[in-house]
mmCIF file of C-alpha atoms and ligand atoms in Angstrom:
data_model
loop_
_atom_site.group_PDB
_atom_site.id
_atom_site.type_symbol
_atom_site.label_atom_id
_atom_site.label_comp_id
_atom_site.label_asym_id
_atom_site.label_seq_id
_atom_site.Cartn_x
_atom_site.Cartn_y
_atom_site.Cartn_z
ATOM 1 C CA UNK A 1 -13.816 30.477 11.906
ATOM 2 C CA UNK A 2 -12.456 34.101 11.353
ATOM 3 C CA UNK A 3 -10.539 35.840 8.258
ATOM 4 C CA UNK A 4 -7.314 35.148 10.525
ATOM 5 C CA UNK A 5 -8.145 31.654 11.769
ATOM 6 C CA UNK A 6 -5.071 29.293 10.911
ATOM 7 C CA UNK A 7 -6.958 26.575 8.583
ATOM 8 C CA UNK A 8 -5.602 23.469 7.757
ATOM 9 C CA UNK A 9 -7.264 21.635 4.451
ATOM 10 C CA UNK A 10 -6.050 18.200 4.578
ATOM 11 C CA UNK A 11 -6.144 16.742 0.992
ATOM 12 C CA UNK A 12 -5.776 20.801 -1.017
ATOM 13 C CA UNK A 13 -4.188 18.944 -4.253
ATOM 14 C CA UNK A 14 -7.270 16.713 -4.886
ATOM 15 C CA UNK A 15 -10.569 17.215 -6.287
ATOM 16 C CA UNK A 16 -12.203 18.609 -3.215
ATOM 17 C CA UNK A 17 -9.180 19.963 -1.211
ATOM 18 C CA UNK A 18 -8.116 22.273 -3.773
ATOM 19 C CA UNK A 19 -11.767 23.471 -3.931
ATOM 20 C CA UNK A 20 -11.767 24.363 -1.141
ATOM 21 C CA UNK A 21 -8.510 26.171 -1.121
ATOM 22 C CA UNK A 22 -9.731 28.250 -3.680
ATOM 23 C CA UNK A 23 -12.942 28.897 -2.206
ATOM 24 C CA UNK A 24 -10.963 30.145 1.254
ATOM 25 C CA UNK A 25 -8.225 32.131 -0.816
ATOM 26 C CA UNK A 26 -11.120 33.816 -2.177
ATOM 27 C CA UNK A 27 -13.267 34.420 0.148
ATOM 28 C CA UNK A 28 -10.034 35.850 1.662
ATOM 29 C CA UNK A 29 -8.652 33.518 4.834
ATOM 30 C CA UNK A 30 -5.659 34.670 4.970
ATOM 31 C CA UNK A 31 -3.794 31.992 7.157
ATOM 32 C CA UNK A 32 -3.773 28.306 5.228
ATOM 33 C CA UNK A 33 -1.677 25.459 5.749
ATOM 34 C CA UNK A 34 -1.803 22.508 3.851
ATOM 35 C CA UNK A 35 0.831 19.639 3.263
ATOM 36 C CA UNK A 36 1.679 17.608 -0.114
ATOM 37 C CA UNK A 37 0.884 14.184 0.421
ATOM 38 C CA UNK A 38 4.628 13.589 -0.051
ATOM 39 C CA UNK A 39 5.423 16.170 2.792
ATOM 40 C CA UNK A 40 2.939 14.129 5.467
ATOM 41 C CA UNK A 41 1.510 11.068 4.746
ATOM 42 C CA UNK A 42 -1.468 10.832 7.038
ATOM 43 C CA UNK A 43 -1.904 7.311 8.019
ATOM 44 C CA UNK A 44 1.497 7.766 10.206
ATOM 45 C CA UNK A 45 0.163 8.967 13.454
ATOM 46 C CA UNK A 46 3.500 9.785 14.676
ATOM 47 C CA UNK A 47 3.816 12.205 11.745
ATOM 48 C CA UNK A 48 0.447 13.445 11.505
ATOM 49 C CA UNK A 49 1.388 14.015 15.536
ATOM 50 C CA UNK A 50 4.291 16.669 14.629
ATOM 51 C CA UNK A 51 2.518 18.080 11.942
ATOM 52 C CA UNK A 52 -0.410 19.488 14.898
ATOM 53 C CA UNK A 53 2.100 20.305 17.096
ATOM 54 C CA UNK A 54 4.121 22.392 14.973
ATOM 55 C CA UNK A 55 0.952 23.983 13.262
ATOM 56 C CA UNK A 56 -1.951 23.654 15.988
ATOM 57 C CA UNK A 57 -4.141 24.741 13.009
ATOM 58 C CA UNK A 58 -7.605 26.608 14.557
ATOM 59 C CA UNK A 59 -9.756 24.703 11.805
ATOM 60 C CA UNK A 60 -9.444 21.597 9.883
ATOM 61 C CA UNK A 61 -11.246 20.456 6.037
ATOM 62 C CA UNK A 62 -10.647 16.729 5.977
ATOM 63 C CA UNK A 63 -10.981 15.854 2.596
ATOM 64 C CA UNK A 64 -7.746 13.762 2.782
ATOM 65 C CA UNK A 65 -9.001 10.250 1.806
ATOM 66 C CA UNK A 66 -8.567 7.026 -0.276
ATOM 67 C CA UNK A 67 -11.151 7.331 -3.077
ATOM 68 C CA UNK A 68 -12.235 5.807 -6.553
ATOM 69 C CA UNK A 69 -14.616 4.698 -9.011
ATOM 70 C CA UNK A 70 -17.116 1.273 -8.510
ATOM 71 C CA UNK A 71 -14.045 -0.807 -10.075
ATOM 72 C CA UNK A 72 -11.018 0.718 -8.109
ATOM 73 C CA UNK A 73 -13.611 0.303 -5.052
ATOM 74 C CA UNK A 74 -13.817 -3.177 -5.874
ATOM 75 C CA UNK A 75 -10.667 -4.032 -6.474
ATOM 76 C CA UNK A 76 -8.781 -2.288 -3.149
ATOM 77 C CA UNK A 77 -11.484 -2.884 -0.830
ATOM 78 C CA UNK A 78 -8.599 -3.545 1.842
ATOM 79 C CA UNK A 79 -6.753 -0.534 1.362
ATOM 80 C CA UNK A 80 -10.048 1.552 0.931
ATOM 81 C CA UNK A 81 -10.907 1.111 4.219
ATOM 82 C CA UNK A 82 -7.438 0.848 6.148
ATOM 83 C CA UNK A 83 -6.298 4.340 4.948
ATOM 84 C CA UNK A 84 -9.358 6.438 4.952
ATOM 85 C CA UNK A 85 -9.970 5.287 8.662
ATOM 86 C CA UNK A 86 -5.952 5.536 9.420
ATOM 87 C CA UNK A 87 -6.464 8.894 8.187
ATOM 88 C CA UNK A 88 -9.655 10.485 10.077
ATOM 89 C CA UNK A 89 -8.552 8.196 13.108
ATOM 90 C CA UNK A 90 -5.150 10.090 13.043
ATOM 91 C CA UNK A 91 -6.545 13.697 11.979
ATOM 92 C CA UNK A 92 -9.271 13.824 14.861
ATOM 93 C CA UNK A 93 -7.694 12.777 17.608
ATOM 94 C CA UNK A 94 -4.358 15.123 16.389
ATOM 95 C CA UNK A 95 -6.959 18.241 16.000
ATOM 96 C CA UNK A 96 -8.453 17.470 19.198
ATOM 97 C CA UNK A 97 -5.558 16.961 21.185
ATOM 98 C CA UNK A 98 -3.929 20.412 19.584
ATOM 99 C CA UNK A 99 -6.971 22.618 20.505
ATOM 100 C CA UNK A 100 -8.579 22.362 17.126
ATOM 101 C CA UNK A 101 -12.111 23.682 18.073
ATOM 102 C CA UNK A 102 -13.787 23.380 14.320
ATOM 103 C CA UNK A 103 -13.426 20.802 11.873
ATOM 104 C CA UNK A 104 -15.441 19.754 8.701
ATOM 105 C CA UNK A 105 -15.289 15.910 7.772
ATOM 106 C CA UNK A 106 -15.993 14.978 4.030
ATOM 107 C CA UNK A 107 -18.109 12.184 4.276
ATOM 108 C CA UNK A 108 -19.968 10.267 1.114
ATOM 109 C CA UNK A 109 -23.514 9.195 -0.363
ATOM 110 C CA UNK A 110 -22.147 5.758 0.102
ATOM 111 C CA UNK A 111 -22.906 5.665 3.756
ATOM 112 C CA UNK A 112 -26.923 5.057 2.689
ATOM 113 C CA UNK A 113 -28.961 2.030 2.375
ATOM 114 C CA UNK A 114 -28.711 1.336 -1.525
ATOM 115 C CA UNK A 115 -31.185 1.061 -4.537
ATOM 116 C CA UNK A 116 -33.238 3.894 -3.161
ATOM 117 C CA UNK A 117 -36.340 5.063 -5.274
ATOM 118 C CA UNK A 118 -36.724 8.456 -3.722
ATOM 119 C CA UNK A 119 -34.657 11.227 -2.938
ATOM 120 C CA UNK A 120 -32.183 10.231 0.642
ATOM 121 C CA UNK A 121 -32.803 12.042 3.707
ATOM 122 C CA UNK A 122 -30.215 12.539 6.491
ATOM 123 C CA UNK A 123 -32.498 10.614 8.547
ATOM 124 C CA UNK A 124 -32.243 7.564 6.327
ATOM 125 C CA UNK A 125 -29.101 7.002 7.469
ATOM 126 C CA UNK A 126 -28.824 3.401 8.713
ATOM 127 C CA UNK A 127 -31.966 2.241 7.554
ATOM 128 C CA UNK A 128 -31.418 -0.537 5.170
ATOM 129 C CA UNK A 129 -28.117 -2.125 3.631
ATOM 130 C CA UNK A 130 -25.174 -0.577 2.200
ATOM 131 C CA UNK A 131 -24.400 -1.040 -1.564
ATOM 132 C CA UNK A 132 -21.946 -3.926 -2.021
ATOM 133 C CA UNK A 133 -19.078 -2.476 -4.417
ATOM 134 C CA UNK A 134 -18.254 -0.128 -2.195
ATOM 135 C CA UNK A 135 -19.242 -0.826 1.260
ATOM 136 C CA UNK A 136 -14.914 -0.936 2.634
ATOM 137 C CA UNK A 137 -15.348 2.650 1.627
ATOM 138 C CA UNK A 138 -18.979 3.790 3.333
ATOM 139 C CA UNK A 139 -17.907 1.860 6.642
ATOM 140 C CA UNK A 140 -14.806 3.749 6.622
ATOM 141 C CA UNK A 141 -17.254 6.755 6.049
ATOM 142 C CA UNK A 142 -19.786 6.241 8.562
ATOM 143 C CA UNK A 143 -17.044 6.050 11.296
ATOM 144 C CA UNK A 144 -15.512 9.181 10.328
ATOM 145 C CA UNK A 145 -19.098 10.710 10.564
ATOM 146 C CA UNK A 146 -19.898 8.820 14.110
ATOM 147 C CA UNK A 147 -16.228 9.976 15.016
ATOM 148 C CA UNK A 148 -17.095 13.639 14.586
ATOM 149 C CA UNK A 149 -20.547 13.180 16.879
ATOM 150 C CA UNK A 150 -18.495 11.776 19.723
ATOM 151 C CA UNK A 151 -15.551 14.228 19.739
ATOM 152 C CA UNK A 152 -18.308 16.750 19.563
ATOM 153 C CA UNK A 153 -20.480 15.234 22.654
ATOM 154 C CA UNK A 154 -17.160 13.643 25.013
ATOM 155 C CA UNK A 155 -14.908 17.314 24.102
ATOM 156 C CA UNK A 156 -17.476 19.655 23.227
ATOM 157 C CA UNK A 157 -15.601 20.942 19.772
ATOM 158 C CA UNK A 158 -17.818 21.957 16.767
ATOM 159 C CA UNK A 159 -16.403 18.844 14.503
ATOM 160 C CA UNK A 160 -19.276 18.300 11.846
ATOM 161 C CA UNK A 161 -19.394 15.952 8.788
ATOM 162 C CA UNK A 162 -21.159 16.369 5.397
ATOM 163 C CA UNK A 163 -22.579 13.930 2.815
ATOM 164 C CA UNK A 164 -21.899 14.775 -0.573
ATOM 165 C CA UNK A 165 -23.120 13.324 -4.118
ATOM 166 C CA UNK A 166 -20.489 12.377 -7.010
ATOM 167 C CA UNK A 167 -18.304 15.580 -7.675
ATOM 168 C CA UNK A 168 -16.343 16.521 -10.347
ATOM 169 C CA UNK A 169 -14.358 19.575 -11.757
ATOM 170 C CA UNK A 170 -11.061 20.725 -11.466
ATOM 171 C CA UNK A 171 -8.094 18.114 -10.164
ATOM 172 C CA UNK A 172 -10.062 15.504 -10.981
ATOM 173 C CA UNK A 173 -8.883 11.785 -11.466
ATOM 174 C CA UNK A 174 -8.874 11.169 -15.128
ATOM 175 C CA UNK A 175 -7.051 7.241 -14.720
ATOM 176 C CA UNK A 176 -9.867 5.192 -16.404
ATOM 177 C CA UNK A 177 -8.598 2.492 -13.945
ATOM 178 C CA UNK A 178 -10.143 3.903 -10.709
ATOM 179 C CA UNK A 179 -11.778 7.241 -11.828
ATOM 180 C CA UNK A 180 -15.580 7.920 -11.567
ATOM 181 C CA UNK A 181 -18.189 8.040 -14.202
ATOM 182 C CA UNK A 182 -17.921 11.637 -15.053
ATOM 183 C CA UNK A 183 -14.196 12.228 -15.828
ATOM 184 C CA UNK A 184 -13.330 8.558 -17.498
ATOM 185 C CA UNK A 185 -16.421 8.967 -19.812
ATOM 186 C CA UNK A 186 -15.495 13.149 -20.400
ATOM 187 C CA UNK A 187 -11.744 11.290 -21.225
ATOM 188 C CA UNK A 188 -12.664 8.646 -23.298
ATOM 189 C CA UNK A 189 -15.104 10.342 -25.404
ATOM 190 C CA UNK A 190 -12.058 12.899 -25.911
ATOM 191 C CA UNK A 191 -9.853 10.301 -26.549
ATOM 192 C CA UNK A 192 -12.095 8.937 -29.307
ATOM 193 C CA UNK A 193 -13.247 12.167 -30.886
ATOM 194 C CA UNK A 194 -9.195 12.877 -31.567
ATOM 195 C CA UNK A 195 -8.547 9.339 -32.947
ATOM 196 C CA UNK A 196 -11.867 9.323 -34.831
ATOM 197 C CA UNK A 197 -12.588 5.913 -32.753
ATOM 198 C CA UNK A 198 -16.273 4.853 -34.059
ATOM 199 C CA UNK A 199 -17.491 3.888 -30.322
ATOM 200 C CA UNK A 200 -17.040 4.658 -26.713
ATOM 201 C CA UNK A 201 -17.505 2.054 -24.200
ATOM 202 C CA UNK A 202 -19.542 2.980 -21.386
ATOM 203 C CA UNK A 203 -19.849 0.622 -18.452
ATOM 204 C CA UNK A 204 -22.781 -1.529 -17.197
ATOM 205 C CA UNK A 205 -26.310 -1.087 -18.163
ATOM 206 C CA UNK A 206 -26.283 2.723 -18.822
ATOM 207 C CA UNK A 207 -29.914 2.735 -17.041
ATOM 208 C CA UNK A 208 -28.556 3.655 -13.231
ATOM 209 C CA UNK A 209 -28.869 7.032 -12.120
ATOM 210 C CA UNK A 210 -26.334 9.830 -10.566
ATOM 211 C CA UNK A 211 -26.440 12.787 -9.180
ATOM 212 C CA UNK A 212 -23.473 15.095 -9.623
ATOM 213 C CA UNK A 213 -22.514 18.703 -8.375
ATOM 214 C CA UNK A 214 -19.819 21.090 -9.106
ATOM 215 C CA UNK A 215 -16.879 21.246 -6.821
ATOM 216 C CA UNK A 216 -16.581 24.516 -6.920
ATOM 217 C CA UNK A 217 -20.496 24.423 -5.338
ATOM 218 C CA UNK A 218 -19.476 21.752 -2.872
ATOM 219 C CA UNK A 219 -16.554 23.759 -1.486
ATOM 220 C CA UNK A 220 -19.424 26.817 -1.110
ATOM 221 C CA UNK A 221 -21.453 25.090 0.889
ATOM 222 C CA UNK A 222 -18.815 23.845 3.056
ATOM 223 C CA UNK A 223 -17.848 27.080 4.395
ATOM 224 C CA UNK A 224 -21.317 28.120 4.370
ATOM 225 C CA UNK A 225 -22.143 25.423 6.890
ATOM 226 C CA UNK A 226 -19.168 26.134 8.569
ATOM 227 C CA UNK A 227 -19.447 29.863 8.721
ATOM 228 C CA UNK A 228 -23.184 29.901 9.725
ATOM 229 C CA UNK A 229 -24.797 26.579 10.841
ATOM 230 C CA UNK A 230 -24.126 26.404 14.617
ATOM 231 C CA UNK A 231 -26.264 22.974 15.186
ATOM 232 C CA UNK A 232 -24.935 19.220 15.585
ATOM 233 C CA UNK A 233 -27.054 17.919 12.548
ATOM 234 C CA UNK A 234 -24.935 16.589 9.032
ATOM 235 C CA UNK A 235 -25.415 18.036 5.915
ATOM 236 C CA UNK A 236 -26.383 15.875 2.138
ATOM 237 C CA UNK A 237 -24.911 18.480 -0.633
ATOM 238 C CA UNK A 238 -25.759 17.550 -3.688
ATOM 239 C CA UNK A 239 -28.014 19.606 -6.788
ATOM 240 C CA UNK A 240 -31.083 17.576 -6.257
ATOM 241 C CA UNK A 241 -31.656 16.282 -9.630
ATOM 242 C CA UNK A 242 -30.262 12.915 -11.088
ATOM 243 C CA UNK A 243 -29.776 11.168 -14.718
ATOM 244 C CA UNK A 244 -29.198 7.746 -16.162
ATOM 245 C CA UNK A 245 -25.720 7.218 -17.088
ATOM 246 C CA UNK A 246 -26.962 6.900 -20.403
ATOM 247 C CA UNK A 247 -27.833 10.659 -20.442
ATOM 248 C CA UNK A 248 -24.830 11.458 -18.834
ATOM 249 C CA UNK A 249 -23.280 9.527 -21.387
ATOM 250 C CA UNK A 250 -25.196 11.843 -24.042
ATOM 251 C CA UNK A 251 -24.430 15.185 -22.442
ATOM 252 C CA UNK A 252 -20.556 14.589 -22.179
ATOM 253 C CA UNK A 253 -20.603 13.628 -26.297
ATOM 254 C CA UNK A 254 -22.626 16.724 -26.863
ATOM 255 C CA UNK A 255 -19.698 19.055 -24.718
ATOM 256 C CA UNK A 256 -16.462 16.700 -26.124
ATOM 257 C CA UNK A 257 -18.119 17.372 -29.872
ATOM 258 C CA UNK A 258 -17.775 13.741 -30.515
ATOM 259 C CA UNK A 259 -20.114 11.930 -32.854
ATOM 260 C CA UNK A 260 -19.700 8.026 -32.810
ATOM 261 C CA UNK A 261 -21.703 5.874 -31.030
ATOM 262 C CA UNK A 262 -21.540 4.296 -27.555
ATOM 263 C CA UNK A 263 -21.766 0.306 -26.743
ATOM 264 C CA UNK A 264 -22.521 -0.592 -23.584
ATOM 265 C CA UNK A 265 -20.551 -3.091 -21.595
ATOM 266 C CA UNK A 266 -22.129 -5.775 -19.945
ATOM 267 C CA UNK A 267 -19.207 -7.168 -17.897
ATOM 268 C CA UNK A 268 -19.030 -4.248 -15.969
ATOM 269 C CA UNK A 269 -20.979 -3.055 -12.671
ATOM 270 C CA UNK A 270 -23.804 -1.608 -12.448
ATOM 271 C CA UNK A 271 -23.600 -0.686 -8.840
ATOM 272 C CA UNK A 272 -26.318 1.339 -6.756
ATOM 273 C CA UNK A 273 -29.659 2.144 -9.316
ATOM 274 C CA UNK A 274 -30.132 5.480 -7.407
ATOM 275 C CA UNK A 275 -28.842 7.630 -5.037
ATOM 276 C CA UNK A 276 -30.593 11.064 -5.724
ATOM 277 C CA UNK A 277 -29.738 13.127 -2.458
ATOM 278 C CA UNK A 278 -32.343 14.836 -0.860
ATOM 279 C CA UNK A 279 -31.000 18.207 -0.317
ATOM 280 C CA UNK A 280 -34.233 20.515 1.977
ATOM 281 C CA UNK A 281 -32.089 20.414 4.979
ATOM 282 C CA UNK A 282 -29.016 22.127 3.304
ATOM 283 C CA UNK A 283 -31.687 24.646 1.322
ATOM 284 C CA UNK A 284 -33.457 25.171 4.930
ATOM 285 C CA UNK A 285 -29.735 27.266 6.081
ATOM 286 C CA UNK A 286 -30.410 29.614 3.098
ATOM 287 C CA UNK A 287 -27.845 27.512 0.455
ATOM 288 C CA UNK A 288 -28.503 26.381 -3.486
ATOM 289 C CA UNK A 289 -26.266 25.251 -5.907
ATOM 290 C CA UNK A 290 -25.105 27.745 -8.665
ATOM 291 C CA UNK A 291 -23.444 25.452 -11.569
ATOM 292 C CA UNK A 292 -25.997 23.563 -13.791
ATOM 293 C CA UNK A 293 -24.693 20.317 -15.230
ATOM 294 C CA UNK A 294 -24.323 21.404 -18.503
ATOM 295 C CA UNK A 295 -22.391 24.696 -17.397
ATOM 296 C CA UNK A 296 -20.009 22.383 -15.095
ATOM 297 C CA UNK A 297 -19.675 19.921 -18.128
ATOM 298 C CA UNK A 298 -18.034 22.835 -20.328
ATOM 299 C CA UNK A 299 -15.596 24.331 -17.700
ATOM 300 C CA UNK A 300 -14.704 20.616 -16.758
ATOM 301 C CA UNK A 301 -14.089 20.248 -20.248
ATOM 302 C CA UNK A 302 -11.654 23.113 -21.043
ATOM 303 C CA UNK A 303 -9.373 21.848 -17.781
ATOM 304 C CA UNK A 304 -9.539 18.560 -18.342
ATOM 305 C CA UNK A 305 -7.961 19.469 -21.868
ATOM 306 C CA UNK A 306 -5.639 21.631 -19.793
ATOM 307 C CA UNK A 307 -4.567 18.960 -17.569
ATOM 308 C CA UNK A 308 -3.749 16.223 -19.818
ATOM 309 C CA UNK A 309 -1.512 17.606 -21.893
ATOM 310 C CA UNK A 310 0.061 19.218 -19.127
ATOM 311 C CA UNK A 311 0.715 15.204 -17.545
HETATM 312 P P1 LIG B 1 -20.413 4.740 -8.141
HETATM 313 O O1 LIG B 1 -21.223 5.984 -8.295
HETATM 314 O O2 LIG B 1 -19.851 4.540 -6.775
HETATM 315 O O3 LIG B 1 -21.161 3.521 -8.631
HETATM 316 O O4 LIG B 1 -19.080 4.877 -9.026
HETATM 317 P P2 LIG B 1 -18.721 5.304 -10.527
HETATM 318 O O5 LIG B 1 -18.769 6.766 -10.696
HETATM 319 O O6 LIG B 1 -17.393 4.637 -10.830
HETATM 320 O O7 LIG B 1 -19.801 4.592 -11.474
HETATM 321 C C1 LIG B 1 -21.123 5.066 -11.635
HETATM 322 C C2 LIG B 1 -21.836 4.295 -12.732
HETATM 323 O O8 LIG B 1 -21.280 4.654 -14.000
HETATM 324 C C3 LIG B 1 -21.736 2.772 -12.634
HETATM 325 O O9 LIG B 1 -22.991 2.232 -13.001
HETATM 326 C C4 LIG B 1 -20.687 2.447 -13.702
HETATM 327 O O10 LIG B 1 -20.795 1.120 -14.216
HETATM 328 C C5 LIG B 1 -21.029 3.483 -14.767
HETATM 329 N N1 LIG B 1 -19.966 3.747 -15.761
HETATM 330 C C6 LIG B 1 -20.141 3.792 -17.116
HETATM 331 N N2 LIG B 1 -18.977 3.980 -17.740
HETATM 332 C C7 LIG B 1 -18.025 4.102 -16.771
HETATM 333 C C8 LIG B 1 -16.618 4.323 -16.805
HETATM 334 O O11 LIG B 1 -15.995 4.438 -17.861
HETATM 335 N N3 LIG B 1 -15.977 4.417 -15.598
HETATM 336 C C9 LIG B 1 -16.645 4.309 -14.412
HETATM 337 N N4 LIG B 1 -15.972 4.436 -13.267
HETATM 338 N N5 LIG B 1 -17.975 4.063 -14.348
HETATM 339 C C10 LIG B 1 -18.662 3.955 -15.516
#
């Protein structure tokens, strides 16, 4: 990938596409496409067929995909896993056939065995089972991954695949139906603090634990890896550090300024108890994550404000 490659980021309006169209535009690549989902809807092959032909983009981001909180997960298991591997199926074989020589799959922490105590190592991939809310998803995952090591051994093209922890920042879903942890709490806690609600409820337990990482970070070491790591290996990219959703819970209040209290709901999921990412292999390239928690909780903040009242 050169300053004049043409690079295609499949997915630039959502959380991690338009990350990484910012990080690009910055960096200064200076020949993107990218495609509204209303201009090209990826599971069409047919379409997703024209789309390479016309463009025959050099590189490809795929972080076009289906995605959603432990309860939207749930709920559209069917659709989770039709249209996320529609969409890699579709993108791979396009890029391939259409001399794409690079390409960077977004994969998930979901592809790992669950409820694990210690930090997750690339090599604990497929040892043990996957968690149960939202297993449509990490199949869906894993064969997007295992897609990218067989284009890369059958066609020898440099298509790669990372693993990253929950994300959040800019563009980020704030439906409480299917959004994550991060952004429904960071909304509701908003939400109450302007209608002087007494209590937030926070789902589950509040004892799991999460890991979470900047976009803006994630979208670094993407083009990092794909800029500088020349090997076949796949990448976790996470911070390295974890809290309960309890503390996460705490944190947001303490950014949102809101000062009721917080009653946890039983009828909801828990889901996984831990999936702290283990993160030497990324470090190992020379990469570290710049945005603490706290700092990432504040700019979220101020957008998030932004955004709403500009839906
Ligand atoms: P997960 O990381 O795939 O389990 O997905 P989520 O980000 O949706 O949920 C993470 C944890 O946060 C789970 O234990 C949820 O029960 C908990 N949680 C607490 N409050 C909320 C909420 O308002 N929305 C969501 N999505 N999760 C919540």
């Amino acid at each position: 990938m050169n300053k004049n490659s043409k690079i295609y980021v499949a997915g630039h309006k959502g959380l991690v596409g338009s990350a990484l169209l910012r990080a690009l535009q910055k960096q200064g690549y200076n020949n993107l496409v990218y495609r509204t989902h209303q201009e090209l809807e990826l599971t069409r092959q047919t379409d997703v067929d024209s789309f390479f032909q016309k463009e025959k983009p050099d590189v490809v981001f795929l972080a076009a995909a289906r995605v959603g909180g432990i309860l939207a997960n749930e709920t559209y298991q069917a659709e989770f896993i039709y249209d996320n591997l529609m969409v890699q199926a579709n993108v791979l074989e396009a890029a391939y056939r259409n001399g794409c020589k690079e390409l960077l799959f977004m994969g998930s922490s979901c592809i790992y065995p669950n409820n694990k105590s210690v930090a997750i190592k690339e090599t604990d991939f497929m040892d043990g089972p996957l968690e149960k809310t939202n297993d449509a998803y990490a199949i869906a995952k894993i064969a997007g991954m295992k897609s990218c090591d067989a284009y890369r051994r059958q066609y020898g093209v440099r298509y790669i695949a990372v693993m990253p922890t929950n994300l959040y920042g800019p563009n980020d879903n704030y439906d409480l139906k299917d959004a994550h942890v991060l952004p429904a709490l960071m909304r509701k806690f908003h939400e109450a603090k302007l209608s002087n609600s007494p209590t937030v409820s926070v789902w589950g337990s509040g004892t799991p634990k999460r890991e979470f990482l900047y976009v803006d970070d994630l979208a670094d070491a993407c083009l990092h890896l794909l800029v500088n790591y020349k090997g076949e290996e796949f990448f976790n990219i996470g911070c390295g550090e974890d809290l309960t959703i309890r503390e996460l819970a705490e944190l947001i209040g303490k950014v949102v300024g809101y000062k009721g209290q917080m009653v946890f709901d039983a009828t909801k999921k828990d889901g996984t108890m831990r999936k702290l990412l283990d993160i030497s292999r990324l470090k190992e390239t020379g990469w570290a994550p710049k945005v603490s928690l706290e700092e990432g909780l504040k700019r979220t903040y101020e957008i998030m404000r932004k955004e709403l009242s500009a839906s």
